[in-house]
């Protein structure tokens, strides 16, 4: 009996002690923002980062020459001002004087930091053109000599020159009035040239140095702590002392932590939308008192791609376009968090003509037209394979598409693959119809059209294999239009011609939802899904 | 012993070779994984050349073995981090978890030796429960319980504080459930069987106390089947870690393996398979060395062979 009592007492004592210890943990974190993220982040190396949850952390640490504000304007960052030659081939950037890197042992100076110079910009941009750099595809078509450097045929990028300590000249292959829209993405953060010179093995792990509003304080697999960069060039920012990112993979657990007050902000992922939103797509009554919901569209496009070599009949492609009810997909899969789009150019890009919006968002769903087009086609009732994947509600989208195609008489089979397998099948051209999405890394339509629809971009990102010389030359001609509004209108015209060929059935542009505690104000997010956390504040109660 | 070591070395080499072949015949394009869907084909082929992926398979294998000798398992296709460092970092967390679970298994199963009637009845019911509840179910229920009602809801990713350590106790308990049931049952069966053994009757007749006989004679004779089962349970503990780490959001070897499989990160998967193989070999080797120390007849039998 005494033995049994001892065991029971021991267990009770242990539970009490641990609970007591847990209750003594401080829940108050000063002016800190605690963010729940869905997955562990990758290495914080700007050359290799590719996942959204890594960007959320990395883009607080690094910043580029210019950036995009919430309204879609290109605004100065490390470059204070810039000018270009009349033909838009030469761009000169004047760096902001006195911008310091975050302190690090990599600097052999007394205060373990130094100012950013033009050589750092050249070294960083050269890194982004290298063969192993994820964002290289954004620059090698554009900067003179970047292609040769990427192909290991040159030791430097000839188009990148440091004129003096604070001036950088970038020479392009062809004039690009939209060049700033190519580099205003936070992907092109400037880092110290020592990283490239010394090939630091710990770079991105324990050593992460940029000029951004926050610096890396500590990083474990599940928790990343960023602290305020008190040397930040923009005086008065950042307004918080700390940002703590906690990895919480399970959606329900993450949401439960938000409700319990253990985190302050999280993305409302699809599985949580039925609980968080009411039937009108607004924040549910139960959460209005304590939380804010921020909806914003990033530059994305969700579509059904049609392989033009495999689905050659344009009438069949048109029948598919008119057979699908996009609005139903937006309602059922996205809980209204999306805009039906007939094209791929995102609606929230700056200069999108107001008068074109209504037409652009009109659902092309017309079953009668679909049946008419199908009759004109040579379709003989054979089953067409639609590839779907394991992300972004692709399976649900596939089921809705299949159901609507069946109604007009098009028989399909859904084949579910993991995202990587679908990608490799797409690249081999081994697909007929595939559900896919793209997050654009440009803030203007011209590079979007160039990448998605010119023949030189076959097989990727021109995954449909559109090869039309007339369209190619029209897209190239966009480089000659210096008026950004006119260029946008012309881009929409070109896109309309492309849509007549039907390389894809563009479905919608998704809106992202973020839920956060009402204690925080001024959360700004741009089209690249960049949380500009230097602006967010926590007013005293 | 030399024979045994050379057998295990050849086994390890076999694991390295066959996993290399299997992973390399999988349809995947590492260059495309590194560069993403937007990079053009020329860029991807330069990277393939840089990574040596355009070399014949036997050259790639030679280079891999050469790297292994320098503790270099290559770099992740996802973010170019060192596979060796990443795997070892995760291994430390999984090892802590397995050690805690192992300790729980030992403590729970060794309670059997007290042969207290009430304790025996409670243990019999618990053993039934532990053996019949699958890990994914017990793991999910306990995870939900602690995330809803317990103060320790996060693990930093390293054992940095008491908080991290306490958090690990629950997942360790989940991993330990099945082995606790099995080990306790095996020990109880052996101990019960030894009650009627001739040497026990002899010892009793010679005036030895029941407690002395239980610990020094019956336990000593019952420990070999117990250890033999334990040597089989240890690899199960390491396998159990995989699912529990995913449920409890613990960045150990299991969650790394799941992530690598989903991303087709072949160097990382290969590193994990090799480490896992090495672990199984070391565990077997350890127990084969321990048996003769407890029961010299086993060593003698092995030598005769």
PDB file of C-alpha atoms in Angstrom, chain B residues 113-213:
ATOM      1  CA  UNK B 113       9.844  -7.298 -10.462  1.00  0.00           C
ATOM      2  CA  UNK B 114       8.137  -5.969  -7.313  1.00  0.00           C
ATOM      3  CA  UNK B 115       5.329  -8.504  -7.847  1.00  0.00           C
ATOM      4  CA  UNK B 116       2.935  -6.367  -5.805  1.00  0.00           C
ATOM      5  CA  UNK B 117      -0.578  -7.855  -6.363  1.00  0.00           C
ATOM      6  CA  UNK B 118      -2.321  -4.490  -6.908  1.00  0.00           C
ATOM      7  CA  UNK B 119       0.466  -3.164  -9.095  1.00  0.00           C
ATOM      8  CA  UNK B 120       0.427  -6.378 -11.118  1.00  0.00           C
ATOM      9  CA  UNK B 121      -3.315  -5.996 -11.745  1.00  0.00           C
ATOM     10  CA  UNK B 122      -2.961  -2.331 -12.762  1.00  0.00           C
ATOM     11  CA  UNK B 123      -0.017  -3.173 -15.018  1.00  0.00           C
ATOM     12  CA  UNK B 124      -1.925  -5.998 -16.698  1.00  0.00           C
ATOM     13  CA  UNK B 125      -4.747  -3.588 -17.645  1.00  0.00           C
ATOM     14  CA  UNK B 126      -2.307  -0.890 -18.743  1.00  0.00           C
ATOM     15  CA  UNK B 127      -0.306  -3.378 -20.828  1.00  0.00           C
ATOM     16  CA  UNK B 128      -3.474  -4.332 -22.660  1.00  0.00           C
ATOM     17  CA  UNK B 129      -4.255  -0.665 -23.284  1.00  0.00           C
ATOM     18  CA  UNK B 130      -0.691   0.203 -24.381  1.00  0.00           C
ATOM     19  CA  UNK B 131      -0.540  -2.697 -26.821  1.00  0.00           C
ATOM     20  CA  UNK B 132      -3.945  -2.110 -28.356  1.00  0.00           C
ATOM     21  CA  UNK B 133      -3.795   1.672 -28.978  1.00  0.00           C
ATOM     22  CA  UNK B 134      -1.931   2.624 -32.153  1.00  0.00           C
ATOM     23  CA  UNK B 135       0.680   5.400 -31.905  1.00  0.00           C
ATOM     24  CA  UNK B 136      -1.054   7.755 -34.330  1.00  0.00           C
ATOM     25  CA  UNK B 137      -4.187   7.680 -32.170  1.00  0.00           C
ATOM     26  CA  UNK B 138      -2.551   8.005 -28.761  1.00  0.00           C
ATOM     27  CA  UNK B 139      -0.198  10.637 -30.208  1.00  0.00           C
ATOM     28  CA  UNK B 140      -3.035  12.740 -31.604  1.00  0.00           C
ATOM     29  CA  UNK B 141      -5.106  12.529 -28.436  1.00  0.00           C
ATOM     30  CA  UNK B 142      -2.202  13.428 -26.153  1.00  0.00           C
ATOM     31  CA  UNK B 143      -1.016  16.194 -28.511  1.00  0.00           C
ATOM     32  CA  UNK B 144      -4.496  17.760 -28.539  1.00  0.00           C
ATOM     33  CA  UNK B 145      -4.700  17.458 -24.784  1.00  0.00           C
ATOM     34  CA  UNK B 146      -1.412  19.212 -24.146  1.00  0.00           C
ATOM     35  CA  UNK B 147      -1.980  21.924 -26.751  1.00  0.00           C
ATOM     36  CA  UNK B 148      -5.366  22.699 -25.223  1.00  0.00           C
ATOM     37  CA  UNK B 149      -4.757  22.319 -21.508  1.00  0.00           C
ATOM     38  CA  UNK B 150      -1.046  22.159 -20.759  1.00  0.00           C
ATOM     39  CA  UNK B 151       1.235  25.192 -20.507  1.00  0.00           C
ATOM     40  CA  UNK B 152       4.063  23.662 -22.570  1.00  0.00           C
ATOM     41  CA  UNK B 153       2.812  24.020 -26.078  1.00  0.00           C
ATOM     42  CA  UNK B 154       5.977  24.776 -27.936  1.00  0.00           C
ATOM     43  CA  UNK B 155       9.348  23.232 -28.470  1.00  0.00           C
ATOM     44  CA  UNK B 156      12.122  25.590 -29.532  1.00  0.00           C
ATOM     45  CA  UNK B 157      13.763  22.995 -31.739  1.00  0.00           C
ATOM     46  CA  UNK B 158      16.701  22.429 -29.422  1.00  0.00           C
ATOM     47  CA  UNK B 159      16.956  21.409 -25.785  1.00  0.00           C
ATOM     48  CA  UNK B 160      17.532  24.952 -24.559  1.00  0.00           C
ATOM     49  CA  UNK B 161      15.383  25.134 -21.452  1.00  0.00           C
ATOM     50  CA  UNK B 162      13.426  23.105 -18.920  1.00  0.00           C
ATOM     51  CA  UNK B 163      10.354  23.979 -20.981  1.00  0.00           C
ATOM     52  CA  UNK B 164      11.774  22.120 -23.996  1.00  0.00           C
ATOM     53  CA  UNK B 165      12.653  19.132 -21.852  1.00  0.00           C
ATOM     54  CA  UNK B 166       9.227  18.920 -20.235  1.00  0.00           C
ATOM     55  CA  UNK B 167       7.550  19.242 -23.619  1.00  0.00           C
ATOM     56  CA  UNK B 168       9.484  16.190 -24.824  1.00  0.00           C
ATOM     57  CA  UNK B 169       8.206  13.996 -21.984  1.00  0.00           C
ATOM     58  CA  UNK B 170       4.791  13.572 -23.595  1.00  0.00           C
ATOM     59  CA  UNK B 171       5.923  12.569 -27.078  1.00  0.00           C
ATOM     60  CA  UNK B 172       8.462  10.272 -25.418  1.00  0.00           C
ATOM     61  CA  UNK B 173       5.612   8.691 -23.477  1.00  0.00           C
ATOM     62  CA  UNK B 174       3.676   8.119 -26.717  1.00  0.00           C
ATOM     63  CA  UNK B 175       6.677   6.425 -28.334  1.00  0.00           C
ATOM     64  CA  UNK B 176       7.224   4.321 -25.227  1.00  0.00           C
ATOM     65  CA  UNK B 177       3.639   3.038 -24.959  1.00  0.00           C
ATOM     66  CA  UNK B 178       3.904  -0.090 -27.110  1.00  0.00           C
ATOM     67  CA  UNK B 179       7.397  -1.158 -25.946  1.00  0.00           C
ATOM     68  CA  UNK B 180       6.330  -0.601 -22.312  1.00  0.00           C
ATOM     69  CA  UNK B 181       3.470  -3.064 -22.754  1.00  0.00           C
ATOM     70  CA  UNK B 182       5.590  -5.651 -24.542  1.00  0.00           C
ATOM     71  CA  UNK B 183       8.596  -5.471 -22.242  1.00  0.00           C
ATOM     72  CA  UNK B 184       6.502  -5.611 -19.072  1.00  0.00           C
ATOM     73  CA  UNK B 185       4.613  -8.663 -20.374  1.00  0.00           C
ATOM     74  CA  UNK B 186       7.818 -10.474 -21.366  1.00  0.00           C
ATOM     75  CA  UNK B 187       9.481  -9.798 -18.023  1.00  0.00           C
ATOM     76  CA  UNK B 188       6.384 -10.847 -16.116  1.00  0.00           C
ATOM     77  CA  UNK B 189       6.107 -14.110 -18.080  1.00  0.00           C
ATOM     78  CA  UNK B 190       9.773 -14.965 -17.447  1.00  0.00           C
ATOM     79  CA  UNK B 191       9.560 -14.059 -13.777  1.00  0.00           C
ATOM     80  CA  UNK B 192       6.396 -16.143 -13.340  1.00  0.00           C
ATOM     81  CA  UNK B 193       8.012 -19.104 -15.083  1.00  0.00           C
ATOM     82  CA  UNK B 194      11.052 -18.929 -12.826  1.00  0.00           C
ATOM     83  CA  UNK B 195       8.878 -19.146  -9.677  1.00  0.00           C
ATOM     84  CA  UNK B 196       8.652 -22.926 -10.009  1.00  0.00           C
ATOM     85  CA  UNK B 197      12.243 -23.489 -11.146  1.00  0.00           C
ATOM     86  CA  UNK B 198      14.353 -26.018  -9.226  1.00  0.00           C
ATOM     87  CA  UNK B 199      17.031 -23.465  -8.330  1.00  0.00           C
ATOM     88  CA  UNK B 200      14.395 -21.306  -6.617  1.00  0.00           C
ATOM     89  CA  UNK B 201      13.169 -24.232  -4.521  1.00  0.00           C
ATOM     90  CA  UNK B 202      16.788 -25.052  -3.677  1.00  0.00           C
ATOM     91  CA  UNK B 203      17.549 -21.497  -2.648  1.00  0.00           C
ATOM     92  CA  UNK B 204      14.417 -21.320  -0.497  1.00  0.00           C
ATOM     93  CA  UNK B 205      15.354 -24.583   1.143  1.00  0.00           C
ATOM     94  CA  UNK B 206      18.743 -23.084   1.904  1.00  0.00           C
ATOM     95  CA  UNK B 207      17.137 -20.169   3.731  1.00  0.00           C
ATOM     96  CA  UNK B 208      17.583 -17.356   1.201  1.00  0.00           C
ATOM     97  CA  UNK B 209      14.960 -14.615   1.476  1.00  0.00           C
ATOM     98  CA  UNK B 210      12.316 -14.241  -1.188  1.00  0.00           C
ATOM     99  CA  UNK B 211      13.562 -10.728  -2.034  1.00  0.00           C
ATOM    100  CA  UNK B 212      17.129 -11.956  -2.494  1.00  0.00           C
ATOM    101  CA  UNK B 213      15.989 -14.818  -4.725  1.00  0.00           C
TER     102      UNK B 213
END
